[in-house]
PDB file of C-alpha atoms in Angstrom:
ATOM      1  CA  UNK K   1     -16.496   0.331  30.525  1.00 84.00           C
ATOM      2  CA  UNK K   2     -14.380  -2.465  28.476  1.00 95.00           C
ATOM      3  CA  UNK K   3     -13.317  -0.621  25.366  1.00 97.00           C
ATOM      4  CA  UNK K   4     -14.352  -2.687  22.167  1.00 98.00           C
ATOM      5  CA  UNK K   5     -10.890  -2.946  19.429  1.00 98.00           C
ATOM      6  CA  UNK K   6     -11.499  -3.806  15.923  1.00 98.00           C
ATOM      7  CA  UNK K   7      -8.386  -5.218  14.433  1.00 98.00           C
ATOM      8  CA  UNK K   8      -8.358  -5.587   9.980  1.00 98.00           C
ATOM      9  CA  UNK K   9      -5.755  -8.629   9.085  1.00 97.00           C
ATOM     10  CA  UNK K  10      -5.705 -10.177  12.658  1.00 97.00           C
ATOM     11  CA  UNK K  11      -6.016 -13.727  12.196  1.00 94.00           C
ATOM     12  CA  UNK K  12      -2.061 -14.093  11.608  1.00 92.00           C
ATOM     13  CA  UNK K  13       0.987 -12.129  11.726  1.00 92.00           C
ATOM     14  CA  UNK K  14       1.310  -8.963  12.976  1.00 94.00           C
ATOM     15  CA  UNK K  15      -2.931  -8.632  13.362  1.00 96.00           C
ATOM     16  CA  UNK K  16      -2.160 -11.703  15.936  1.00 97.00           C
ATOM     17  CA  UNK K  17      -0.005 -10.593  18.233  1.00 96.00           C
ATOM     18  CA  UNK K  18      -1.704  -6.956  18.284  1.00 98.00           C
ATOM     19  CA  UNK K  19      -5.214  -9.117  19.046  1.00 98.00           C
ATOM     20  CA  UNK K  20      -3.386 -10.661  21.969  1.00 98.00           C
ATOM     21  CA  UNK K  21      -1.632  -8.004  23.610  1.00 98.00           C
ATOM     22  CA  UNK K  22      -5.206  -6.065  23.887  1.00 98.00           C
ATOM     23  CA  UNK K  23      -7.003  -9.135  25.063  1.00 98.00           C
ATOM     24  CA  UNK K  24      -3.863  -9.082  28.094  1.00 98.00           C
ATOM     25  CA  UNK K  25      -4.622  -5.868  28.991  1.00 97.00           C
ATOM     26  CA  UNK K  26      -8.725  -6.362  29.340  1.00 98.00           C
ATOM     27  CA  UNK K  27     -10.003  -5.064  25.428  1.00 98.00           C
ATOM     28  CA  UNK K  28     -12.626  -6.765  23.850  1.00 98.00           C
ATOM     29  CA  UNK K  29     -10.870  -7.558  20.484  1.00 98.00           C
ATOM     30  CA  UNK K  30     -12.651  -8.148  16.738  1.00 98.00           C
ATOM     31  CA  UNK K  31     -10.642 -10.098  14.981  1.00 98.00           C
ATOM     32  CA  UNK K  32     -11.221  -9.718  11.169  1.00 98.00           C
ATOM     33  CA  UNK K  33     -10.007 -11.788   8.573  1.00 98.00           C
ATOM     34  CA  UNK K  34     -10.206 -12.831   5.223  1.00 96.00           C
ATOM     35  CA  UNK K  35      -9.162 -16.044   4.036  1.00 93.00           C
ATOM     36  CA  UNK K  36      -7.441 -17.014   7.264  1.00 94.00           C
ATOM     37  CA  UNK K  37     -10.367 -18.464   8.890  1.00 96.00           C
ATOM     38  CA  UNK K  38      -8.604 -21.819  10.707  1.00 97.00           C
ATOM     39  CA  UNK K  39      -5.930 -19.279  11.846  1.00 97.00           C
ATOM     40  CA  UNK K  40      -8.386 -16.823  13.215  1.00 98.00           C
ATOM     41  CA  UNK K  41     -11.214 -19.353  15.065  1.00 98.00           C
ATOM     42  CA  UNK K  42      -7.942 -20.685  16.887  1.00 98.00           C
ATOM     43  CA  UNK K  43      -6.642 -17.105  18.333  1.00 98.00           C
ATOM     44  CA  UNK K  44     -10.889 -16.444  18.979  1.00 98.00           C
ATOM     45  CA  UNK K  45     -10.608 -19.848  21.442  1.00 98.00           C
ATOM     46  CA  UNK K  46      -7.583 -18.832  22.614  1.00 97.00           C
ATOM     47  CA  UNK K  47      -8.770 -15.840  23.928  1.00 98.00           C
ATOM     48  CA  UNK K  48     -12.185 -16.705  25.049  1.00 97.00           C
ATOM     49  CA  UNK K  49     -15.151 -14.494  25.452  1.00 97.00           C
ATOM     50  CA  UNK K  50     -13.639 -11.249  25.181  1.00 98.00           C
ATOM     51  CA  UNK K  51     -12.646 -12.261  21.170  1.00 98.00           C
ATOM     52  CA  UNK K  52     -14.714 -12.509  18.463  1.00 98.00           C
ATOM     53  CA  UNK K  53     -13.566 -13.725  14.917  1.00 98.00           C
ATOM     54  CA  UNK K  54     -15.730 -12.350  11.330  1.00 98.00           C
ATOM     55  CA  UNK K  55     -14.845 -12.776   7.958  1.00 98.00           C
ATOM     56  CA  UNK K  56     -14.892  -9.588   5.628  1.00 98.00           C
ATOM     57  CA  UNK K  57     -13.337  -8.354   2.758  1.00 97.00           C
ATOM     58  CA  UNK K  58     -12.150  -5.165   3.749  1.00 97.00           C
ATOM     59  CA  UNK K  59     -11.747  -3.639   0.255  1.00 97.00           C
ATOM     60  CA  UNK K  60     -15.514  -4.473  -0.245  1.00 98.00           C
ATOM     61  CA  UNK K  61     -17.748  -1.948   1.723  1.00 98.00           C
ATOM     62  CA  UNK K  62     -21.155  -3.557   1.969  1.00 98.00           C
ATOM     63  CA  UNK K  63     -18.852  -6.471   3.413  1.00 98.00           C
ATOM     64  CA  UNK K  64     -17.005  -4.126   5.630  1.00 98.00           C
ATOM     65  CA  UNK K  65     -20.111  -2.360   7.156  1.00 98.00           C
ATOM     66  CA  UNK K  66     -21.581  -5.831   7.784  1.00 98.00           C
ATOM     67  CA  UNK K  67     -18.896  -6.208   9.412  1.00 98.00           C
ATOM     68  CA  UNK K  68     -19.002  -3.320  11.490  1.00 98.00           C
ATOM     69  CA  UNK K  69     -22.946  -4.298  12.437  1.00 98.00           C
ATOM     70  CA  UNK K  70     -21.994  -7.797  13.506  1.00 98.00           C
ATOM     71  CA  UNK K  71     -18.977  -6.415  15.925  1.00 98.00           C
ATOM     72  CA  UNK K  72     -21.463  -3.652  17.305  1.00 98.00           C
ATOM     73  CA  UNK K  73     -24.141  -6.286  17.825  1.00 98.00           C
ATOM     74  CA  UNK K  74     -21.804  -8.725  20.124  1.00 98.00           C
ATOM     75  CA  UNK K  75     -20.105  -6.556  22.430  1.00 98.00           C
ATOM     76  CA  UNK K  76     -22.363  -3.274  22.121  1.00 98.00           C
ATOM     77  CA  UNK K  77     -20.303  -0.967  20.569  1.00 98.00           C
ATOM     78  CA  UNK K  78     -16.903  -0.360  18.992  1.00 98.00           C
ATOM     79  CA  UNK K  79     -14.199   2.253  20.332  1.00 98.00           C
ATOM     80  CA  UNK K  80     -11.461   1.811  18.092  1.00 98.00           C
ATOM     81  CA  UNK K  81     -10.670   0.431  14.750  1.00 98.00           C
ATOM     82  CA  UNK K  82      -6.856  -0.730  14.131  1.00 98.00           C
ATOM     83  CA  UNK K  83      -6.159  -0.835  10.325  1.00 98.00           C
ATOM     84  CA  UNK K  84      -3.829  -3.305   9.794  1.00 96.00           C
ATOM     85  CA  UNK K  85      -4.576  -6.045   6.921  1.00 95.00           C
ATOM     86  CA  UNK K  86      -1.854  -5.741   4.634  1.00 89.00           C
ATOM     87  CA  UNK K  87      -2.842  -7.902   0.849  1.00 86.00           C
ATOM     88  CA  UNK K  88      -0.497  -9.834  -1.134  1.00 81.00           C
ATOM     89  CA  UNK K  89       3.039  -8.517  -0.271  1.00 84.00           C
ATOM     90  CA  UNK K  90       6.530  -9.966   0.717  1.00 81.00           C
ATOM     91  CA  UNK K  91       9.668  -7.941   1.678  1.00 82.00           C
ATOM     92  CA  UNK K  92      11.631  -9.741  -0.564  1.00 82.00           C
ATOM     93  CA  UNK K  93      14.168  -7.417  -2.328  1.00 81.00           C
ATOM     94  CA  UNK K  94      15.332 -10.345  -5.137  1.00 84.00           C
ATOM     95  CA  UNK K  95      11.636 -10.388  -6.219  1.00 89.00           C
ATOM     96  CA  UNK K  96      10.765  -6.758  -5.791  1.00 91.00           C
ATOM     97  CA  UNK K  97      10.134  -5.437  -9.128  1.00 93.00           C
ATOM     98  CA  UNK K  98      12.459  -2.535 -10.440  1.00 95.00           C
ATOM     99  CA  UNK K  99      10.514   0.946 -11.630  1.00 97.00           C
ATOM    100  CA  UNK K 100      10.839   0.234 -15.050  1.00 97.00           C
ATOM    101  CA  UNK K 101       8.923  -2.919 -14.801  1.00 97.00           C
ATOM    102  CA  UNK K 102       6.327  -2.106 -12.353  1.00 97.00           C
ATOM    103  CA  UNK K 103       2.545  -1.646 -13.944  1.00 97.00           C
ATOM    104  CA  UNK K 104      -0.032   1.281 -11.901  1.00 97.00           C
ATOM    105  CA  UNK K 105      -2.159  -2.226 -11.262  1.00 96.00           C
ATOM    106  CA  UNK K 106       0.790  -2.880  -8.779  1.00 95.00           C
ATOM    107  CA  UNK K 107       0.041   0.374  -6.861  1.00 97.00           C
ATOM    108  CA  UNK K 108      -3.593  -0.285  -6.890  1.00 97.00           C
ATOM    109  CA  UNK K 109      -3.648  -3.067  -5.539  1.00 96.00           C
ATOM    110  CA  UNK K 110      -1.405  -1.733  -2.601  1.00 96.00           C
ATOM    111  CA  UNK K 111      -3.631   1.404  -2.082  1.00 97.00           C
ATOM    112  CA  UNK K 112      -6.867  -0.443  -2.417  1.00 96.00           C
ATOM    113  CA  UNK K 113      -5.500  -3.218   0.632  1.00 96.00           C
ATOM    114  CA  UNK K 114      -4.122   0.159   2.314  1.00 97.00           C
ATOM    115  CA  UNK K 115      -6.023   3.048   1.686  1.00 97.00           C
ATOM    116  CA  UNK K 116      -9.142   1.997   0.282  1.00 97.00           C
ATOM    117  CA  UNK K 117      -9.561  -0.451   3.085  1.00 98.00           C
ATOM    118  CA  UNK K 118      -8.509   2.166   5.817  1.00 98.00           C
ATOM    119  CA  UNK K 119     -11.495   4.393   4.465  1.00 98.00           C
ATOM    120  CA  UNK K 120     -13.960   1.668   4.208  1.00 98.00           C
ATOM    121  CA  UNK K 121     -13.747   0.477   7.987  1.00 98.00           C
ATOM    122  CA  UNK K 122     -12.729   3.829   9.357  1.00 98.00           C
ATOM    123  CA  UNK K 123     -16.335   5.455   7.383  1.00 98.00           C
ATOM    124  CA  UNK K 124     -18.574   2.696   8.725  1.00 98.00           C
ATOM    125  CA  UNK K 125     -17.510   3.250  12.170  1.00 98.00           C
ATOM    126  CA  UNK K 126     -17.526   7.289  12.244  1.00 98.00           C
ATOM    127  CA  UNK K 127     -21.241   7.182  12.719  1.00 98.00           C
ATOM    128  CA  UNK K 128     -21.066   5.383  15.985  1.00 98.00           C
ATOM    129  CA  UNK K 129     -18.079   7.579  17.378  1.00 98.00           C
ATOM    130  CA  UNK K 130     -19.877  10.764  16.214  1.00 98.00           C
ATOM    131  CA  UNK K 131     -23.147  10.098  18.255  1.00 98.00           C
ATOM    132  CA  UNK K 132     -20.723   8.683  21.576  1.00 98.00           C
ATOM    133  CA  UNK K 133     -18.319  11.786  20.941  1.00 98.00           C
ATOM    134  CA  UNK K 134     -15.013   9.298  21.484  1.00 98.00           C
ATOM    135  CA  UNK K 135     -13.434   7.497  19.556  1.00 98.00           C
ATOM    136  CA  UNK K 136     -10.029   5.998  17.769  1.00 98.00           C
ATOM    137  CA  UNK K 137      -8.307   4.896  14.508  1.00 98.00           C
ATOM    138  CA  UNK K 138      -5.404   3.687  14.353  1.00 98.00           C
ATOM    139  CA  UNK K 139      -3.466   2.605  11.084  1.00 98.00           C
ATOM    140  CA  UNK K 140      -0.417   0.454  10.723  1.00 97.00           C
ATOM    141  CA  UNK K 141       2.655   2.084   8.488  1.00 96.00           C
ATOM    142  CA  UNK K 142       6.158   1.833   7.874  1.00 94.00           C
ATOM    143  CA  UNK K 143       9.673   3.538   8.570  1.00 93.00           C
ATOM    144  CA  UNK K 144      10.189   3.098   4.821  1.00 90.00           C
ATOM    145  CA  UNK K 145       7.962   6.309   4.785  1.00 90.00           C
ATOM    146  CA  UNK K 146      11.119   7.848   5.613  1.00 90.00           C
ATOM    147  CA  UNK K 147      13.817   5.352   4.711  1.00 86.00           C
ATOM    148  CA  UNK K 148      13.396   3.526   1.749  1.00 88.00           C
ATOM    149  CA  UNK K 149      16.290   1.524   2.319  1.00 81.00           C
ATOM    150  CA  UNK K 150      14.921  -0.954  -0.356  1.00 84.00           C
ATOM    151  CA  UNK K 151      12.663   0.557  -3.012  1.00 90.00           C
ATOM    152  CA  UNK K 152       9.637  -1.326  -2.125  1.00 93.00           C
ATOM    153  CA  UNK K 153       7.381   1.277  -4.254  1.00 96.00           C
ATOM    154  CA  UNK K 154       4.059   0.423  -4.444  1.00 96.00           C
ATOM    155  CA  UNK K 155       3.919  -0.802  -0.972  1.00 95.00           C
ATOM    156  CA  UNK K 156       5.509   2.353   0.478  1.00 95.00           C
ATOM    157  CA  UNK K 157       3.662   4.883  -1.388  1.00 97.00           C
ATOM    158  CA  UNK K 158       0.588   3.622  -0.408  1.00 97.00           C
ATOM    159  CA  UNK K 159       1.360   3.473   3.496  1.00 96.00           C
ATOM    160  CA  UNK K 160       2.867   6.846   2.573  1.00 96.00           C
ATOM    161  CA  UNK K 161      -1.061   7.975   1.826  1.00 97.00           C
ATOM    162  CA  UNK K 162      -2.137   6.222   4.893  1.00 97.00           C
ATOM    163  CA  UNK K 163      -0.231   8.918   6.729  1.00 97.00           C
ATOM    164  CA  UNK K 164      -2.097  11.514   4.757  1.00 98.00           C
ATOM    165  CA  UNK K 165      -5.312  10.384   5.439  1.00 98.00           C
ATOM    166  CA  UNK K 166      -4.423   9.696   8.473  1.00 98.00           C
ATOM    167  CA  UNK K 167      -4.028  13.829   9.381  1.00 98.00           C
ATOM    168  CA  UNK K 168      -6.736  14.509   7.696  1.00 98.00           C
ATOM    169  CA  UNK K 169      -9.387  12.347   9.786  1.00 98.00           C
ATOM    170  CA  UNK K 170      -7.618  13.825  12.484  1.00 98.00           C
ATOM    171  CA  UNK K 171      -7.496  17.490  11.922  1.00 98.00           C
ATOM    172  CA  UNK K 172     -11.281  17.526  11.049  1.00 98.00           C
ATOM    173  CA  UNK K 173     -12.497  14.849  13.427  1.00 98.00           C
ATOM    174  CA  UNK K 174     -10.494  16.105  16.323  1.00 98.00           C
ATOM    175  CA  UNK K 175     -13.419  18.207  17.713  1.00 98.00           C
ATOM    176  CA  UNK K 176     -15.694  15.387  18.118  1.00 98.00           C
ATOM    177  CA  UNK K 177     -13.573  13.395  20.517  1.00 98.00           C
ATOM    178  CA  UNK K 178     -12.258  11.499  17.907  1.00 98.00           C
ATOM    179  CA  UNK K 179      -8.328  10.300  17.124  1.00 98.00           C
ATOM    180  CA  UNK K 180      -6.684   8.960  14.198  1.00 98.00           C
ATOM    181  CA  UNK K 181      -2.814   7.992  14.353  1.00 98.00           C
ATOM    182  CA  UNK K 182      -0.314   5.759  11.919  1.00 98.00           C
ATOM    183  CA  UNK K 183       1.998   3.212  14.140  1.00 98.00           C
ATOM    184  CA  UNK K 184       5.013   2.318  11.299  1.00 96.00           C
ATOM    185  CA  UNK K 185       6.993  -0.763  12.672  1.00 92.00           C
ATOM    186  CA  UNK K 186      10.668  -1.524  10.780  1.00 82.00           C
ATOM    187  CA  UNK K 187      11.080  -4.677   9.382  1.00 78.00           C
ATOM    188  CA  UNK K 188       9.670  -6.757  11.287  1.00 78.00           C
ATOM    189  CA  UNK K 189      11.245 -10.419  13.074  1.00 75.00           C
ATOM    190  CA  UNK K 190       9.538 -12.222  12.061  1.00 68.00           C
ATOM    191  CA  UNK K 191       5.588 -12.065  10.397  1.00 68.00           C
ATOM    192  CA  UNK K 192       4.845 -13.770   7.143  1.00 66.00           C
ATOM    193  CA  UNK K 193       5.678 -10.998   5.053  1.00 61.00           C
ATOM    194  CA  UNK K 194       9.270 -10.794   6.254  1.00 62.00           C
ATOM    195  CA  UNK K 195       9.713 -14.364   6.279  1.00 64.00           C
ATOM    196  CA  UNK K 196      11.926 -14.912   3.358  1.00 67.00           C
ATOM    197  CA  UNK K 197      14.342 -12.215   5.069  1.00 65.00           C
ATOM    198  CA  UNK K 198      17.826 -13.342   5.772  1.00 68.00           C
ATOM    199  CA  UNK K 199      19.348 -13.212   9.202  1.00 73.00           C
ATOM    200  CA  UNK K 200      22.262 -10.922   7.678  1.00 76.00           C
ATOM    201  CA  UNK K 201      19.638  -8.691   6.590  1.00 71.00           C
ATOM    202  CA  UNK K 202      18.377  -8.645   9.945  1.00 73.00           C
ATOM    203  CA  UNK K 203      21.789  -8.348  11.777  1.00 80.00           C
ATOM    204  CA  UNK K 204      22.658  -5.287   9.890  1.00 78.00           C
ATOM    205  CA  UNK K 205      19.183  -3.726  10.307  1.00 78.00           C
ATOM    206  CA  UNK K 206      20.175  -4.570  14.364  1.00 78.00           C
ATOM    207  CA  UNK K 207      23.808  -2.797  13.956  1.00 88.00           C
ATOM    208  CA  UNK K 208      22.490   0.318  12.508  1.00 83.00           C
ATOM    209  CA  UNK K 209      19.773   1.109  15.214  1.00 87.00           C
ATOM    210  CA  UNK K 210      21.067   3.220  18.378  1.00 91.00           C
ATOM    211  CA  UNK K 211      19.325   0.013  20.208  1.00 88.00           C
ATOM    212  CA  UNK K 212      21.096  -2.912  18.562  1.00 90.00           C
ATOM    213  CA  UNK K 213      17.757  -4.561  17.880  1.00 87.00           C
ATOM    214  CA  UNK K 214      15.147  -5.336  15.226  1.00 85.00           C
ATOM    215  CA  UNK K 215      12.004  -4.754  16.012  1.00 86.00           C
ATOM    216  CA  UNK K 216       9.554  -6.870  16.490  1.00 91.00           C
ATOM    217  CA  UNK K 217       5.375  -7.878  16.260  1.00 93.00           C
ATOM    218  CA  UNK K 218       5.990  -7.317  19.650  1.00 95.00           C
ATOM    219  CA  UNK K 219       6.953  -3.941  20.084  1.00 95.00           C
ATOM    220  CA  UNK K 220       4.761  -2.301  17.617  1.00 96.00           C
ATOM    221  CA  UNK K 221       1.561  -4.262  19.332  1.00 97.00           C
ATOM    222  CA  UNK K 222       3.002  -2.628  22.580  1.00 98.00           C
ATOM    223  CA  UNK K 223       2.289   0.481  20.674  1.00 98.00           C
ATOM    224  CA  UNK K 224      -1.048   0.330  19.630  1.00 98.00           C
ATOM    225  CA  UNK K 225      -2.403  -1.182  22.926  1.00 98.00           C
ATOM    226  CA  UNK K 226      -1.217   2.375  24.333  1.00 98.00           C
ATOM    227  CA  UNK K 227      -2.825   4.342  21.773  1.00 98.00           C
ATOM    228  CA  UNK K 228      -5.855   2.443  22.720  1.00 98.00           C
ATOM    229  CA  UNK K 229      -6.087   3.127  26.026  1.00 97.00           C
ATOM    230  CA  UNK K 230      -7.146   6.455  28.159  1.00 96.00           C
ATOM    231  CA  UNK K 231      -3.553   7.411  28.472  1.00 97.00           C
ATOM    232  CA  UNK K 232      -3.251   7.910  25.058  1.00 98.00           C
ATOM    233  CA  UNK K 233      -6.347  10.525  24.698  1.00 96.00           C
ATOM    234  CA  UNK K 234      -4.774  13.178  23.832  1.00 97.00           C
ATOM    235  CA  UNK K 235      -3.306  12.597  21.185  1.00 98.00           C
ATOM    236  CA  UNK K 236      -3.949  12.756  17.410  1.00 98.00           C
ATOM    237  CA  UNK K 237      -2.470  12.738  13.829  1.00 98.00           C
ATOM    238  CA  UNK K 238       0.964  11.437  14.634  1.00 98.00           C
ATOM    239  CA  UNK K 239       2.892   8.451  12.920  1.00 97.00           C
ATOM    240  CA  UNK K 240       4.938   7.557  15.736  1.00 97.00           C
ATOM    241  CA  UNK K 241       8.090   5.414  14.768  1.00 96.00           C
ATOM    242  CA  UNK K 242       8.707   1.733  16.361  1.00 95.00           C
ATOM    243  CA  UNK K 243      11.775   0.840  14.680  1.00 91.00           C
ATOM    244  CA  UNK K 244      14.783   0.662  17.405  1.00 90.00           C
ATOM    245  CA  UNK K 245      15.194   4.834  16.509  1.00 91.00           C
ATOM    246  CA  UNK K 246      16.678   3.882  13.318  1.00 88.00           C
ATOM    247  CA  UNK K 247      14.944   6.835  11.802  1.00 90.00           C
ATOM    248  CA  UNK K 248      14.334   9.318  14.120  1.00 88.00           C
ATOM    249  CA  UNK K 249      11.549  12.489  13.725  1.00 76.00           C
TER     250      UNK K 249
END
């Protein structure tokens, strides 16, 4: 049976390319979005009937588990979510607030687009994965977890908590069939949030990985479409590392 991928933030950026390289390898793909709706009904036409496009706030719950309904209605059921919607954030270390200045709205609104959003989708599909006995989450992270090469501090601490929920849904959830993993990509070259990063930047990020390369959209998608699939059953509450082994576990 065709498994059934929902993917949070897909209409654009990193969301995108994860969308497409699961529609490539035969997954039926919900592709959520928020404001990017002309982005997001172009990928869904791209793709064709396997895709789907729906609009939902994911920090918004009744919105999230109407989205859920609407995803389970078209293609029967859903096998996997893939939280990936990042809100309102650019890797942009001249803009980056220092400590000093930064307020605890700044982390909120970093662990509500993370973490609050991770629980609301991940919640409203539990039911569905309890009854089938199967089931997957998958949640996008970061290698600053472990590197905070710039001090990016809301944004890291709250994929930092992502990892911690992450084990958590795992170590209970584990009995029922069910997985729950982080994927944390490098910098990325190039999504909209890494946009306003400089090729230097980039170039030294390439000279310090054993690899020589940044990473890209590409490689972390590669990623996820694994943990999606039947080869990747048996596994469960790891953040495995796409970053060209610049940090290395």
């Amino acid at each position: 049976m065709t498994r059934t991928v929902l993917v949070t933030g897909s209409g654009r950026g990193l969301g995108s390319y994860i969308v497409k390289a699961l529609s490539e390898k035969g997954f039926n793909v919900i592709i959520n979005y928020n404001k990017s709706k002309e982005e997001s009904e172009k990928l869904k036409n791209e793709i064709g009937a396997q895709a789907i496009a729906i609009q939902a706030d994911i920090t918004d719950r009744e919105a999230v588990e109407q989205l859920v309904k609407k995803g389970t209605e078209h293609f029967g059921q859903i096998d996997v979510v893939v939280n990936n919607a990042l809100v309102n954030f650019k890797f942009d270390p001249t803009t980056q607030k220092a400590f000093k200045d930064l307020t605890y709205k700044d982390y909120e609104q970093q662990l509500d687009g993370t973490l609050k959003a991770a629980f609301n989708v991940s919640q409203s599909v539990i039911p569905q994965f309890l009854e089938r006995k199967d089931g997957a989450i998958i949640s996008i992270g970061t290698n600053l977890y472990q590197n905070p090469v710039v001090p990016y501090h809301e944004y890291t601490t709250a994929k930092a908590a992502l990892i911690g929920f992450t084990r958590n849904v795992a170590a209970e959830l584990g009995q029922y069939g069910i997985r729950a993993n982080v994927v944390s990509g490098g910098l990325l070259k190039t999504t909209d949030a890494s946009a306003v990063t400089t090729p230097e930047v980039f170039d030294l990020i390439a000279q310090s990985t054993p690899l020589r390369k940044v990473t890209t959209p590409q490689d972390v998608a590669n990623m996820v479409v694994y943990l999606c699939s039947e080869a990747a059953d048996g596994i469960t509450g790891q953040n495995i590392t796409v970053d060209g082994g610049l940090t290395m576990n």
